[in-house]
Amino acid sequence: GREADQLEQDPMYRAWLASNCQLPCPNGESLESFRQRIAQALYQLVAQVISQGDKELVIVAHGGTIMASMTTYAQPGQEYFQWHVDNCRGYRAQIDAATWEKAPALTQWQLLQE
């Protein structure tokens, strides 16, 4: 319920920042737990789209969700914070429906521009 500038002197907030946001947020989850939760949700969503025979999927999500998804599945990969996107931006990527179940990957990704 507070903004970042209101937390500047909070020891738990400062420890979280010092950990490069790797520690769990107070009363929250760690970056790794978040990444795993998002990865599982994306995996299931793509599998459902494949089983329905659909050819396109559009996901509108928070930047952290985008970063977690790309960190897990994008090939070639990058670290979490390297996937940062500005507001109203995202990525377009390809999947191989034949290999998604055993080797899920987002390929031929590109940053969407204006």
JSON list of C-alpha atoms in Angstrom, two decimals:
[
{"chain": "A", "resi": 1, "resn": "GLY", "atom": "CA", "xyz": [0.00, 0.00, 0.00]},
{"chain": "A", "resi": 2, "resn": "ARG", "atom": "CA", "xyz": [2.99, 2.34, -0.28]},
{"chain": "A", "resi": 3, "resn": "GLU", "atom": "CA", "xyz": [4.96, 3.75, -3.18]},
{"chain": "A", "resi": 4, "resn": "ALA", "atom": "CA", "xyz": [8.70, 3.18, -3.67]},
{"chain": "A", "resi": 5, "resn": "ASP", "atom": "CA", "xyz": [9.69, 6.63, -2.37]},
{"chain": "A", "resi": 6, "resn": "GLN", "atom": "CA", "xyz": [7.76, 5.91, 0.85]},
{"chain": "A", "resi": 7, "resn": "LEU", "atom": "CA", "xyz": [9.79, 2.71, 1.33]},
{"chain": "A", "resi": 8, "resn": "GLU", "atom": "CA", "xyz": [13.28, 4.15, 0.86]},
{"chain": "A", "resi": 9, "resn": "GLN", "atom": "CA", "xyz": [14.17, 3.78, 4.54]},
{"chain": "A", "resi": 10, "resn": "ASP", "atom": "CA", "xyz": [12.36, 0.48, 5.13]},
{"chain": "A", "resi": 11, "resn": "PRO", "atom": "CA", "xyz": [15.03, -2.18, 5.94]},
{"chain": "A", "resi": 12, "resn": "MET", "atom": "CA", "xyz": [13.05, -5.04, 4.35]},
{"chain": "A", "resi": 13, "resn": "TYR", "atom": "CA", "xyz": [12.53, -3.06, 1.16]},
{"chain": "A", "resi": 14, "resn": "ARG", "atom": "CA", "xyz": [16.20, -2.10, 1.02]},
{"chain": "A", "resi": 15, "resn": "ALA", "atom": "CA", "xyz": [17.21, -5.75, 1.52]},
{"chain": "A", "resi": 16, "resn": "TRP", "atom": "CA", "xyz": [14.89, -6.78, -1.31]},
{"chain": "A", "resi": 17, "resn": "LEU", "atom": "CA", "xyz": [16.44, -4.18, -3.62]},
{"chain": "A", "resi": 18, "resn": "ALA", "atom": "CA", "xyz": [19.96, -5.17, -2.56]},
{"chain": "A", "resi": 19, "resn": "SER", "atom": "CA", "xyz": [19.17, -8.77, -3.54]},
{"chain": "A", "resi": 20, "resn": "ASN", "atom": "CA", "xyz": [18.36, -7.59, -7.09]},
{"chain": "A", "resi": 21, "resn": "CYS", "atom": "CA", "xyz": [14.74, -8.46, -6.24]},
{"chain": "A", "resi": 22, "resn": "GLN", "atom": "CA", "xyz": [15.65, -12.13, -5.75]},
{"chain": "A", "resi": 23, "resn": "LEU", "atom": "CA", "xyz": [14.43, -12.36, -2.14]},
{"chain": "A", "resi": 24, "resn": "PRO", "atom": "CA", "xyz": [10.71, -12.79, -1.57]},
{"chain": "A", "resi": 25, "resn": "CYS", "atom": "CA", "xyz": [8.82, -9.54, -1.22]},
{"chain": "A", "resi": 26, "resn": "PRO", "atom": "CA", "xyz": [7.47, -9.12, 2.31]},
{"chain": "A", "resi": 27, "resn": "ASN", "atom": "CA", "xyz": [4.34, -11.30, 2.43]},
{"chain": "A", "resi": 28, "resn": "GLY", "atom": "CA", "xyz": [5.02, -12.30, -1.20]},
{"chain": "A", "resi": 29, "resn": "GLU", "atom": "CA", "xyz": [6.86, -14.75, -3.38]},
{"chain": "A", "resi": 30, "resn": "SER", "atom": "CA", "xyz": [10.42, -14.89, -4.63]},
{"chain": "A", "resi": 31, "resn": "LEU", "atom": "CA", "xyz": [11.30, -14.02, -8.19]},
{"chain": "A", "resi": 32, "resn": "GLU", "atom": "CA", "xyz": [11.98, -17.71, -8.87]},
{"chain": "A", "resi": 33, "resn": "SER", "atom": "CA", "xyz": [8.59, -18.78, -7.47]},
{"chain": "A", "resi": 34, "resn": "PHE", "atom": "CA", "xyz": [6.92, -16.09, -9.57]},
{"chain": "A", "resi": 35, "resn": "ARG", "atom": "CA", "xyz": [8.81, -17.19, -12.69]},
{"chain": "A", "resi": 36, "resn": "GLN", "atom": "CA", "xyz": [7.81, -20.82, -12.15]},
{"chain": "A", "resi": 37, "resn": "ARG", "atom": "CA", "xyz": [4.15, -19.91, -11.60]},
{"chain": "A", "resi": 38, "resn": "ILE", "atom": "CA", "xyz": [4.05, -17.83, -14.78]},
{"chain": "A", "resi": 39, "resn": "ALA", "atom": "CA", "xyz": [5.92, -20.51, -16.77]},
{"chain": "A", "resi": 40, "resn": "GLN", "atom": "CA", "xyz": [3.39, -23.15, -15.75]},
{"chain": "A", "resi": 41, "resn": "ALA", "atom": "CA", "xyz": [0.45, -20.92, -16.67]},
{"chain": "A", "resi": 42, "resn": "LEU", "atom": "CA", "xyz": [1.93, -20.05, -20.08]},
{"chain": "A", "resi": 43, "resn": "TYR", "atom": "CA", "xyz": [2.78, -23.69, -20.79]},
{"chain": "A", "resi": 44, "resn": "GLN", "atom": "CA", "xyz": [-0.81, -24.75, -20.09]},
{"chain": "A", "resi": 45, "resn": "LEU", "atom": "CA", "xyz": [-2.30, -21.87, -22.06]},
{"chain": "A", "resi": 46, "resn": "VAL", "atom": "CA", "xyz": [-0.19, -22.62, -25.15]},
{"chain": "A", "resi": 47, "resn": "ALA", "atom": "CA", "xyz": [-0.96, -26.34, -24.87]},
{"chain": "A", "resi": 48, "resn": "GLN", "atom": "CA", "xyz": [-4.68, -25.53, -24.78]},
{"chain": "A", "resi": 49, "resn": "VAL", "atom": "CA", "xyz": [-4.41, -23.30, -27.86]},
{"chain": "A", "resi": 50, "resn": "ILE", "atom": "CA", "xyz": [-2.50, -26.03, -29.71]},
{"chain": "A", "resi": 51, "resn": "SER", "atom": "CA", "xyz": [-5.10, -28.66, -28.80]},
{"chain": "A", "resi": 52, "resn": "GLN", "atom": "CA", "xyz": [-7.86, -26.39, -30.12]},
{"chain": "A", "resi": 53, "resn": "GLY", "atom": "CA", "xyz": [-6.02, -25.98, -33.41]},
{"chain": "A", "resi": 54, "resn": "ASP", "atom": "CA", "xyz": [-5.74, -22.22, -33.08]},
{"chain": "A", "resi": 55, "resn": "LYS", "atom": "CA", "xyz": [-2.88, -20.51, -34.90]},
{"chain": "A", "resi": 56, "resn": "GLU", "atom": "CA", "xyz": [-2.51, -17.31, -32.87]},
{"chain": "A", "resi": 57, "resn": "LEU", "atom": "CA", "xyz": [-2.53, -16.34, -29.22]},
{"chain": "A", "resi": 58, "resn": "VAL", "atom": "CA", "xyz": [-2.43, -12.80, -27.85]},
{"chain": "A", "resi": 59, "resn": "ILE", "atom": "CA", "xyz": [-1.59, -12.25, -24.20]},
{"chain": "A", "resi": 60, "resn": "VAL", "atom": "CA", "xyz": [-1.91, -8.85, -22.55]},
{"chain": "A", "resi": 61, "resn": "ALA", "atom": "CA", "xyz": [0.11, -8.90, -19.35]},
{"chain": "A", "resi": 62, "resn": "HIS", "atom": "CA", "xyz": [2.15, -6.94, -16.83]},
{"chain": "A", "resi": 63, "resn": "GLY", "atom": "CA", "xyz": [5.82, -6.41, -17.68]},
{"chain": "A", "resi": 64, "resn": "GLY", "atom": "CA", "xyz": [6.96, -8.80, -14.95]},
{"chain": "A", "resi": 65, "resn": "THR", "atom": "CA", "xyz": [4.83, -11.55, -16.46]},
{"chain": "A", "resi": 66, "resn": "ILE", "atom": "CA", "xyz": [6.35, -10.87, -19.87]},
{"chain": "A", "resi": 67, "resn": "MET", "atom": "CA", "xyz": [9.86, -10.97, -18.42]},
{"chain": "A", "resi": 68, "resn": "ALA", "atom": "CA", "xyz": [9.17, -14.23, -16.57]},
{"chain": "A", "resi": 69, "resn": "SER", "atom": "CA", "xyz": [7.70, -15.86, -19.69]},
{"chain": "A", "resi": 70, "resn": "MET", "atom": "CA", "xyz": [10.56, -14.81, -21.92]},
{"chain": "A", "resi": 71, "resn": "THR", "atom": "CA", "xyz": [13.19, -15.80, -19.34]},
{"chain": "A", "resi": 72, "resn": "THR", "atom": "CA", "xyz": [11.76, -19.31, -19.22]},
{"chain": "A", "resi": 73, "resn": "TYR", "atom": "CA", "xyz": [10.96, -20.04, -22.84]},
{"chain": "A", "resi": 74, "resn": "ALA", "atom": "CA", "xyz": [12.66, -17.60, -25.26]},
{"chain": "A", "resi": 75, "resn": "GLN", "atom": "CA", "xyz": [15.46, -19.00, -27.41]},
{"chain": "A", "resi": 76, "resn": "PRO", "atom": "CA", "xyz": [18.08, -17.68, -27.45]},
{"chain": "A", "resi": 77, "resn": "GLY", "atom": "CA", "xyz": [17.61, -16.71, -23.85]},
{"chain": "A", "resi": 78, "resn": "GLN", "atom": "CA", "xyz": [18.49, -13.74, -21.70]},
{"chain": "A", "resi": 79, "resn": "GLU", "atom": "CA", "xyz": [18.34, -12.93, -18.01]},
{"chain": "A", "resi": 80, "resn": "TYR", "atom": "CA", "xyz": [15.07, -11.75, -16.44]},
{"chain": "A", "resi": 81, "resn": "PHE", "atom": "CA", "xyz": [15.76, -8.02, -16.35]},
{"chain": "A", "resi": 82, "resn": "GLN", "atom": "CA", "xyz": [17.08, -8.00, -19.93]},
{"chain": "A", "resi": 83, "resn": "TRP", "atom": "CA", "xyz": [13.50, -8.70, -21.07]},
{"chain": "A", "resi": 84, "resn": "HIS", "atom": "CA", "xyz": [12.20, -5.41, -19.65]},
{"chain": "A", "resi": 85, "resn": "VAL", "atom": "CA", "xyz": [9.69, -3.65, -21.88]},
{"chain": "A", "resi": 86, "resn": "ASP", "atom": "CA", "xyz": [8.16, -0.20, -21.63]},
{"chain": "A", "resi": 87, "resn": "ASN", "atom": "CA", "xyz": [4.45, 0.21, -20.96]},
{"chain": "A", "resi": 88, "resn": "CYS", "atom": "CA", "xyz": [2.23, -0.89, -23.85]},
{"chain": "A", "resi": 89, "resn": "ARG", "atom": "CA", "xyz": [5.05, -2.95, -25.38]},
{"chain": "A", "resi": 90, "resn": "GLY", "atom": "CA", "xyz": [5.78, -6.64, -25.63]},
{"chain": "A", "resi": 91, "resn": "TYR", "atom": "CA", "xyz": [7.20, -9.39, -27.79]},
{"chain": "A", "resi": 92, "resn": "ARG", "atom": "CA", "xyz": [5.99, -11.46, -30.70]},
{"chain": "A", "resi": 93, "resn": "ALA", "atom": "CA", "xyz": [7.30, -15.02, -30.87]},
{"chain": "A", "resi": 94, "resn": "GLN", "atom": "CA", "xyz": [6.82, -18.30, -32.69]},
{"chain": "A", "resi": 95, "resn": "ILE", "atom": "CA", "xyz": [6.27, -21.75, -31.24]},
{"chain": "A", "resi": 96, "resn": "ASP", "atom": "CA", "xyz": [6.54, -25.20, -32.75]},
{"chain": "A", "resi": 97, "resn": "ALA", "atom": "CA", "xyz": [3.29, -26.97, -31.91]},
{"chain": "A", "resi": 98, "resn": "ALA", "atom": "CA", "xyz": [4.86, -30.37, -32.61]},
{"chain": "A", "resi": 99, "resn": "THR", "atom": "CA", "xyz": [7.57, -29.90, -29.96]},
{"chain": "A", "resi": 100, "resn": "TRP", "atom": "CA", "xyz": [5.87, -27.66, -27.39]},
{"chain": "A", "resi": 101, "resn": "GLU", "atom": "CA", "xyz": [4.90, -30.48, -25.02]},
{"chain": "A", "resi": 102, "resn": "LYS", "atom": "CA", "xyz": [8.42, -31.91, -24.65]},
{"chain": "A", "resi": 103, "resn": "ALA", "atom": "CA", "xyz": [10.60, -28.91, -25.56]},
{"chain": "A", "resi": 104, "resn": "PRO", "atom": "CA", "xyz": [8.61, -25.71, -25.13]},
{"chain": "A", "resi": 105, "resn": "ALA", "atom": "CA", "xyz": [10.31, -22.70, -26.67]},
{"chain": "A", "resi": 106, "resn": "LEU", "atom": "CA", "xyz": [9.50, -19.25, -27.96]},
{"chain": "A", "resi": 107, "resn": "THR", "atom": "CA", "xyz": [11.58, -18.65, -31.07]},
{"chain": "A", "resi": 108, "resn": "GLN", "atom": "CA", "xyz": [12.02, -15.93, -33.66]},
{"chain": "A", "resi": 109, "resn": "TRP", "atom": "CA", "xyz": [10.99, -13.42, -31.01]},
{"chain": "A", "resi": 110, "resn": "GLN", "atom": "CA", "xyz": [10.99, -9.73, -31.69]},
{"chain": "A", "resi": 111, "resn": "LEU", "atom": "CA", "xyz": [10.26, -6.66, -29.63]},
{"chain": "A", "resi": 112, "resn": "LEU", "atom": "CA", "xyz": [7.06, -4.98, -30.74]},
{"chain": "A", "resi": 113, "resn": "GLN", "atom": "CA", "xyz": [7.56, -1.32, -31.65]},
{"chain": "A", "resi": 114, "resn": "GLU", "atom": "CA", "xyz": [5.03, 1.45, -32.18]}
]
